[in-house]
Amino acid sequence: MKRLQNIIKTIIKFRLAIIVLLAVLMGIAGYQTANKLNIDNSLSIWFLEDDPSYKAYIDFQEEFGSDEIFIAMFPVENAIGKAERQTLLQLHERIEALSFVKTSFSLAKAKYPIYNNGAIVFDDLYNTQRSEKGLKNLLSKLPNISTQLLSKDFKHQFFYIQLNPTPQIEEKREIIAGEIRSAIESYYNDYYLTGPPVLNEAYSKGIYKESLWFGVLTVLVITIMLLFLLPNKRYLIISLLSVAVPVSLLFGIITSLGYTLNMISMLIPTILMVYSVSDAVHIINIYHKEGLTNKTLGKVELLALAVRKSITPCFYTTLTTFVGYFALYLSPLPAFKNMGVFTCIGLILSFLLVYIITIIGFSFMHLDFKAAKPILSFKSFSQTRFIHWINRVTSQYKTTIIVVFTIVLVYGLYSVFQVKIDTDSLDLLAEGKAKQDLRIVEAQLHSSSRLQLDIAMVDGSSILNKEAMKGLEDFQNKLEGNPIITAPVSIVDIKAFLEKRTPVLFQSNISEESIRNTLASVENTDNSFFKLFADDLSSAGITISLRDIKTSQLEQLLIDIEDAFKATFDTRVYSLKINGFAVVFSQLNKFILETQFKSFFAAFFVAFLCLWFFIRSFKTTILVLIPNVLPLAILAIFMSLFDIPLDVSTAMITPIMLGIAMDDTIHLVHKYRKSKRIQGTAEERMNNAMRYTGNALLSTTIALVGGFLIIASSATPSVSDFGALCAITVAIALITDIFYLPALLKKFDR
């Protein structure tokens, strides 16, 4: 106690220097944040560079071309009019002059093959010298290509912009999107723009706006709640500084190290602010109670007493919350790893600074504890009467409470296996122009992204043979029967077109070598948007288009494609590779499941050890741990009943909630254990613990629920679900702590 008093005296002695130091550090952190804070929702934050799927995706882009494709749709009077063609050509010239563009494609650049004098030559598909009827007839003979160039009613044209491979453009996405729009707006007043780069830009802008909104709203809500929860208005500035200082310093660290915000890390400020204010409320509550009880103590003695009584439970609550977040480091997703690490740094800063700030703040205060009262209060509600009622209920009906809550727990454990794992990319995007444009374009085009299928001979020989061509035709027919796939394009389309116009080319008496030479010449064109063959002719490509769909649908689609391939080709002779971002994105379900298993069980095991070390009784530890599992079980019930899946936002919810749910438990059990020095039954000791800590438990839970409800106000459905589920879980954690936990300890802890 004496050493603690000396530390407090030292802090008070140098309080002005500490205040200046913190102010300078906050100024530096604020400057760094204002100048270096960036938003990044690119692939690199979701997938590790050494992940096989991600590496295969990058290799595919280098070989076959990027699927980072802008899709523009232009409403026009006549999609095959002369003026419309000229405008498209001008736009092509403007777009392809941009350094980050690999190529562009539209009806104005599309070509079709003609067999002339023993060779394949190519002519412009969009030839305005041809009659409108003749052009429409020609387009009808290349249906899979023409449907991607213009709408069926000839009132919309589609324009594709293929960017350089992902690693070359990730840092310039926002600039790229701006320049693309500027180029398009030079020629078109009315247009719709979508595709992966557009959606990525929209994610980033939405994250930036919501992170600012969350920060402002969190401060406002916390301030209003503190006006009700704090014993006196003079504690308000201490609580707010306990929130502002660690958050400011953390963001200074994040930006100084070159890290960026994403849709996961954007939640850090709100989570950290409500956590910081919870600790501050606990410390202030203990300081105020001790001030009422120990009227003869001096300022330093009273501060030492408050610190001594609060530091153990606050340390363990920080530790269990730390464990919950640090468990995210075990996730295979970089965004979760960074979220876990930086939140843990913030928790350490908050724990240390909340004591320094409260000690300095209390040192300036001269308060009449007895006369102090909250600025705002509900006259009809008394926390003291409510706590007495809880004590009475958990004593009289403890068996009933245990039975009911245990039944719910068992049902919740069953519900865990009913929760779906799925990510809908549209749920990661708030309503706005990007989402509206996507829907409008997909209504006409029936797709917004694409996959590249690569069929090769296992022995590396040329794919251009009669047997392979027959297999490709059958395979493509099976693909066209899949309702998710739109307009697959391959050499099959070109071959079918040539067969109709020049049947002699593919008659049975034509040699294999002639057919190979004919088909090989098809690839030797400037039309590189559809990759028909590998450069060495060892493989043939099929480009398939698809709508923006969920990861579960993507997983099934990939299985369907592989099944169709196996039903068509002899897998001992032919091989299939499926390339594109959709393949990488479909891996999210596996990564989310892996995150759940690794992170939750790691957090659960370490939290159990922390509780066991804290309580020092195996039986009591088990009794205490059961009520902390119940909120997660009820969370599973909510998710299964309301069909809320585990996705990239909600995937981190269980380890985080396990850590936070234990906070109130530790404060309550700490006082319960301390009461053992007072003679009495478990029932009497628990009632005493509830009377001492009950007000702080209610206050911190209200603060946490308020913070997560702010996240629930997000316009992004996935983030909103995360906030709502966290708020519900925290509220349920309080209910289990004040009903289920007391009932268990009163009945079984003898």
mmCIF file of C-alpha atoms in Angstrom, residues 385-597:
data_model
loop_
_atom_site.group_PDB
_atom_site.id
_atom_site.type_symbol
_atom_site.label_atom_id
_atom_site.label_comp_id
_atom_site.label_asym_id
_atom_site.label_seq_id
_atom_site.Cartn_x
_atom_site.Cartn_y
_atom_site.Cartn_z
ATOM 1 C CA ARG A 385 -33.843 -1.210 -5.479
ATOM 2 C CA PHE A 386 -33.257 -3.148 -8.697
ATOM 3 C CA ILE A 387 -30.144 -4.840 -7.266
ATOM 4 C CA HIS A 388 -32.014 -5.762 -4.063
ATOM 5 C CA TRP A 389 -34.724 -7.317 -6.214
ATOM 6 C CA ILE A 390 -32.118 -9.335 -8.146
ATOM 7 C CA ASN A 391 -30.617 -10.631 -4.898
ATOM 8 C CA ARG A 392 -34.042 -11.693 -3.677
ATOM 9 C CA VAL A 393 -34.974 -13.431 -6.921
ATOM 10 C CA THR A 394 -31.661 -15.326 -7.277
ATOM 11 C CA SER A 395 -32.008 -16.537 -3.698
ATOM 12 C CA GLN A 396 -35.665 -17.608 -3.820
ATOM 13 C CA TYR A 397 -35.738 -19.064 -7.340
ATOM 14 C CA LYS A 398 -32.163 -20.200 -7.871
ATOM 15 C CA THR A 399 -33.127 -23.749 -8.898
ATOM 16 C CA THR A 400 -35.697 -22.516 -11.411
ATOM 17 C CA ILE A 401 -33.214 -19.995 -12.839
ATOM 18 C CA ILE A 402 -30.542 -22.693 -13.210
ATOM 19 C CA VAL A 403 -32.916 -25.111 -14.960
ATOM 20 C CA VAL A 404 -34.294 -22.508 -17.402
ATOM 21 C CA PHE A 405 -30.916 -21.029 -18.294
ATOM 22 C CA THR A 406 -29.331 -24.478 -18.672
ATOM 23 C CA ILE A 407 -32.071 -25.565 -21.093
ATOM 24 C CA VAL A 408 -31.416 -22.425 -23.138
ATOM 25 C CA LEU A 409 -27.681 -23.206 -23.027
ATOM 26 C CA VAL A 410 -28.220 -26.750 -24.373
ATOM 27 C CA TYR A 411 -30.480 -25.469 -27.157
ATOM 28 C CA GLY A 412 -27.904 -22.790 -27.975
ATOM 29 C CA LEU A 413 -25.143 -25.392 -28.293
ATOM 30 C CA TYR A 414 -27.374 -27.265 -30.750
ATOM 31 C CA SER A 415 -27.995 -24.020 -32.666
ATOM 32 C CA VAL A 416 -24.248 -23.538 -33.169
ATOM 33 C CA PHE A 417 -24.375 -26.266 -35.809
ATOM 34 C CA GLN A 418 -27.330 -24.618 -37.556
ATOM 35 C CA VAL A 419 -25.523 -21.313 -38.213
ATOM 36 C CA LYS A 420 -24.596 -20.891 -41.860
ATOM 37 C CA ILE A 421 -21.199 -19.736 -43.092
ATOM 38 C CA ASP A 422 -21.638 -17.419 -46.040
ATOM 39 C CA THR A 423 -20.517 -14.021 -47.312
ATOM 40 C CA ASP A 424 -22.614 -11.942 -49.661
ATOM 41 C CA SER A 425 -20.364 -9.295 -51.184
ATOM 42 C CA LEU A 426 -23.391 -7.014 -51.617
ATOM 43 C CA ASP A 427 -23.868 -7.074 -47.829
ATOM 44 C CA LEU A 428 -20.404 -5.504 -47.542
ATOM 45 C CA LEU A 429 -21.645 -2.485 -49.488
ATOM 46 C CA ALA A 430 -24.061 0.196 -48.332
ATOM 47 C CA GLU A 431 -26.900 1.342 -50.534
ATOM 48 C CA GLY A 432 -25.709 3.963 -52.993
ATOM 49 C CA LYS A 433 -24.855 4.601 -56.614
ATOM 50 C CA ALA A 434 -22.347 1.740 -56.864
ATOM 51 C CA LYS A 435 -24.919 -0.784 -55.677
ATOM 52 C CA GLN A 436 -27.667 0.708 -57.838
ATOM 53 C CA ASP A 437 -25.445 0.685 -60.943
ATOM 54 C CA LEU A 438 -24.529 -2.940 -60.282
ATOM 55 C CA ARG A 439 -28.190 -3.954 -60.167
ATOM 56 C CA ILE A 440 -29.041 -1.969 -63.311
ATOM 57 C CA VAL A 441 -26.132 -3.401 -65.307
ATOM 58 C CA GLU A 442 -26.808 -6.951 -64.131
ATOM 59 C CA ALA A 443 -30.460 -6.593 -65.142
ATOM 60 C CA GLN A 444 -29.325 -6.016 -68.752
ATOM 61 C CA LEU A 445 -26.046 -7.941 -68.898
ATOM 62 C CA HIS A 446 -26.881 -10.701 -66.370
ATOM 63 C CA SER A 447 -23.294 -10.592 -65.103
ATOM 64 C CA SER A 448 -20.685 -8.351 -63.515
ATOM 65 C CA SER A 449 -17.648 -10.585 -62.999
ATOM 66 C CA ARG A 450 -15.994 -13.465 -64.775
ATOM 67 C CA LEU A 451 -14.019 -16.671 -64.426
ATOM 68 C CA GLN A 452 -11.458 -18.173 -66.771
ATOM 69 C CA LEU A 453 -11.482 -21.948 -67.251
ATOM 70 C CA ASP A 454 -8.227 -23.390 -68.570
ATOM 71 C CA ILE A 455 -8.433 -26.868 -70.150
ATOM 72 C CA ALA A 456 -5.076 -28.462 -70.970
ATOM 73 C CA MET A 457 -3.564 -31.745 -72.071
ATOM 74 C CA VAL A 458 -1.860 -33.450 -69.137
ATOM 75 C CA ASP A 459 1.143 -34.340 -71.297
ATOM 76 C CA GLY A 460 1.561 -30.709 -72.441
ATOM 77 C CA SER A 461 0.740 -31.403 -76.107
ATOM 78 C CA SER A 462 -1.459 -29.129 -78.227
ATOM 79 C CA ILE A 463 -5.111 -28.891 -77.237
ATOM 80 C CA LEU A 464 -6.090 -28.267 -80.874
ATOM 81 C CA ASN A 465 -7.279 -31.705 -81.928
ATOM 82 C CA LYS A 466 -10.637 -33.137 -82.967
ATOM 83 C CA GLU A 467 -11.220 -35.067 -79.740
ATOM 84 C CA ALA A 468 -10.441 -32.053 -77.565
ATOM 85 C CA MET A 469 -12.650 -29.783 -79.661
ATOM 86 C CA LYS A 470 -15.541 -32.234 -79.333
ATOM 87 C CA GLY A 471 -14.986 -32.345 -75.579
ATOM 88 C CA LEU A 472 -14.868 -28.539 -75.368
ATOM 89 C CA GLU A 473 -18.199 -28.290 -77.217
ATOM 90 C CA ASP A 474 -19.856 -30.781 -74.852
ATOM 91 C CA PHE A 475 -18.307 -29.079 -71.815
ATOM 92 C CA GLN A 476 -19.485 -25.628 -72.920
ATOM 93 C CA ASN A 477 -23.000 -26.949 -73.541
ATOM 94 C CA LYS A 478 -23.090 -28.243 -69.963
ATOM 95 C CA LEU A 479 -21.879 -24.860 -68.692
ATOM 96 C CA GLU A 480 -24.593 -23.037 -70.626
ATOM 97 C CA GLY A 481 -27.162 -25.148 -68.789
ATOM 98 C CA ASN A 482 -26.002 -23.789 -65.429
ATOM 99 C CA PRO A 483 -28.383 -20.969 -64.362
ATOM 100 C CA ILE A 484 -25.572 -18.982 -62.686
ATOM 101 C CA ILE A 485 -23.330 -18.910 -65.766
ATOM 102 C CA THR A 486 -23.912 -16.320 -68.470
ATOM 103 C CA ALA A 487 -22.595 -16.547 -72.042
ATOM 104 C CA PRO A 488 -19.428 -18.681 -71.906
ATOM 105 C CA VAL A 489 -17.004 -17.659 -74.668
ATOM 106 C CA SER A 490 -14.319 -19.930 -76.156
ATOM 107 C CA ILE A 491 -12.921 -21.263 -79.421
ATOM 108 C CA VAL A 492 -16.141 -23.291 -79.596
ATOM 109 C CA ASP A 493 -18.080 -20.135 -80.509
ATOM 110 C CA ILE A 494 -15.609 -19.188 -83.242
ATOM 111 C CA LYS A 495 -15.513 -22.760 -84.595
ATOM 112 C CA ALA A 496 -19.328 -22.963 -84.671
ATOM 113 C CA PHE A 497 -19.474 -19.637 -86.509
ATOM 114 C CA LEU A 498 -16.897 -20.740 -89.096
ATOM 115 C CA GLU A 499 -18.632 -24.101 -89.597
ATOM 116 C CA LYS A 500 -21.895 -22.372 -90.490
ATOM 117 C CA ARG A 501 -20.273 -19.990 -92.939
ATOM 118 C CA THR A 502 -17.612 -22.336 -94.375
ATOM 119 C CA PRO A 503 -18.613 -25.975 -93.703
ATOM 120 C CA VAL A 504 -15.703 -27.324 -95.727
ATOM 121 C CA LEU A 505 -13.227 -26.217 -93.070
ATOM 122 C CA PHE A 506 -14.204 -28.911 -90.574
ATOM 123 C CA GLN A 507 -15.360 -31.812 -92.729
ATOM 124 C CA SER A 508 -14.358 -35.283 -91.597
ATOM 125 C CA ASN A 509 -11.820 -35.691 -94.405
ATOM 126 C CA ILE A 510 -9.880 -32.596 -93.373
ATOM 127 C CA SER A 511 -6.580 -33.446 -91.703
ATOM 128 C CA GLU A 512 -5.901 -32.860 -88.026
ATOM 129 C CA GLU A 513 -3.040 -30.545 -88.914
ATOM 130 C CA SER A 514 -5.271 -28.358 -91.126
ATOM 131 C CA ILE A 515 -7.852 -28.021 -88.366
ATOM 132 C CA ARG A 516 -5.102 -27.172 -85.862
ATOM 133 C CA ASN A 517 -3.627 -24.505 -88.144
ATOM 134 C CA THR A 518 -7.059 -23.023 -88.833
ATOM 135 C CA LEU A 519 -8.008 -22.775 -85.158
ATOM 136 C CA ALA A 520 -4.549 -21.561 -84.110
ATOM 137 C CA SER A 521 -4.819 -18.598 -86.469
ATOM 138 C CA VAL A 522 -7.968 -17.464 -84.658
ATOM 139 C CA GLU A 523 -5.883 -16.414 -81.638
ATOM 140 C CA ASN A 524 -3.530 -14.259 -83.696
ATOM 141 C CA THR A 525 -5.624 -11.111 -83.472
ATOM 142 C CA ASP A 526 -5.701 -7.854 -81.552
ATOM 143 C CA ASN A 527 -8.872 -9.055 -79.859
ATOM 144 C CA SER A 528 -7.233 -10.189 -76.602
ATOM 145 C CA PHE A 529 -10.139 -9.530 -74.228
ATOM 146 C CA PHE A 530 -11.166 -13.191 -74.438
ATOM 147 C CA LYS A 531 -8.146 -15.454 -74.021
ATOM 148 C CA LEU A 532 -8.886 -18.440 -76.260
ATOM 149 C CA PHE A 533 -5.545 -20.273 -76.019
ATOM 150 C CA ALA A 534 -2.304 -20.302 -74.122
ATOM 151 C CA ASP A 535 0.579 -18.895 -76.152
ATOM 152 C CA ASP A 536 1.987 -22.388 -76.777
ATOM 153 C CA LEU A 537 -1.486 -23.811 -77.652
ATOM 154 C CA SER A 538 -1.210 -26.281 -74.763
ATOM 155 C CA SER A 539 -4.527 -25.159 -73.277
ATOM 156 C CA ALA A 540 -7.840 -23.672 -74.319
ATOM 157 C CA GLY A 541 -9.711 -21.077 -72.324
ATOM 158 C CA ILE A 542 -13.410 -20.623 -71.639
ATOM 159 C CA THR A 543 -14.416 -17.237 -70.238
ATOM 160 C CA ILE A 544 -17.639 -17.418 -68.236
ATOM 161 C CA SER A 545 -19.569 -14.454 -66.862
ATOM 162 C CA LEU A 546 -21.645 -14.495 -63.689
ATOM 163 C CA ARG A 547 -23.584 -12.232 -61.372
ATOM 164 C CA ASP A 548 -22.372 -11.048 -57.997
ATOM 165 C CA ILE A 549 -23.240 -14.061 -55.814
ATOM 166 C CA LYS A 550 -22.627 -15.406 -52.303
ATOM 167 C CA THR A 551 -19.578 -17.453 -51.387
ATOM 168 C CA SER A 552 -21.738 -20.544 -50.807
ATOM 169 C CA GLN A 553 -23.091 -20.214 -54.342
ATOM 170 C CA LEU A 554 -19.556 -19.737 -55.646
ATOM 171 C CA GLU A 555 -18.416 -22.876 -53.860
ATOM 172 C CA GLN A 556 -21.260 -24.834 -55.419
ATOM 173 C CA LEU A 557 -20.601 -23.307 -58.846
ATOM 174 C CA LEU A 558 -16.965 -24.407 -58.741
ATOM 175 C CA ILE A 559 -18.059 -27.911 -57.763
ATOM 176 C CA ASP A 560 -20.598 -27.957 -60.625
ATOM 177 C CA ILE A 561 -17.920 -26.854 -63.113
ATOM 178 C CA GLU A 562 -15.530 -29.563 -61.944
ATOM 179 C CA ASP A 563 -18.300 -32.186 -62.085
ATOM 180 C CA ALA A 564 -19.186 -31.122 -65.636
ATOM 181 C CA PHE A 565 -15.524 -31.357 -66.602
ATOM 182 C CA LYS A 566 -15.137 -34.856 -65.136
ATOM 183 C CA ALA A 567 -18.327 -35.968 -66.912
ATOM 184 C CA THR A 568 -16.918 -34.739 -70.241
ATOM 185 C CA PHE A 569 -13.180 -35.349 -70.226
ATOM 186 C CA ASP A 570 -10.911 -38.185 -69.231
ATOM 187 C CA THR A 571 -9.096 -36.603 -66.280
ATOM 188 C CA ARG A 572 -6.083 -38.818 -66.960
ATOM 189 C CA VAL A 573 -5.629 -37.014 -70.277
ATOM 190 C CA TYR A 574 -7.043 -33.531 -69.615
ATOM 191 C CA SER A 575 -6.742 -31.123 -66.692
ATOM 192 C CA LEU A 576 -8.847 -28.167 -65.571
ATOM 193 C CA LYS A 577 -7.810 -24.961 -63.818
ATOM 194 C CA ILE A 578 -10.402 -22.414 -62.679
ATOM 195 C CA ASN A 579 -8.944 -18.925 -62.402
ATOM 196 C CA GLY A 580 -10.203 -15.533 -61.285
ATOM 197 C CA PHE A 581 -10.992 -13.532 -58.169
ATOM 198 C CA ALA A 582 -14.200 -15.503 -57.614
ATOM 199 C CA VAL A 583 -12.066 -18.591 -56.905
ATOM 200 C CA VAL A 584 -10.146 -16.712 -54.212
ATOM 201 C CA PHE A 585 -13.313 -15.136 -52.814
ATOM 202 C CA SER A 586 -14.963 -18.559 -52.517
ATOM 203 C CA GLN A 587 -12.179 -19.525 -50.065
ATOM 204 C CA LEU A 588 -13.588 -17.073 -47.503
ATOM 205 C CA ASN A 589 -15.997 -19.663 -46.080
ATOM 206 C CA LYS A 590 -13.115 -22.003 -45.300
ATOM 207 C CA PHE A 591 -11.088 -19.163 -43.763
ATOM 208 C CA ILE A 592 -14.064 -17.982 -41.679
ATOM 209 C CA LEU A 593 -14.621 -21.486 -40.318
ATOM 210 C CA GLU A 594 -10.905 -21.776 -39.571
ATOM 211 C CA THR A 595 -11.028 -18.405 -37.794
ATOM 212 C CA GLN A 596 -13.916 -19.592 -35.643
ATOM 213 C CA PHE A 597 -12.255 -22.821 -34.581
#
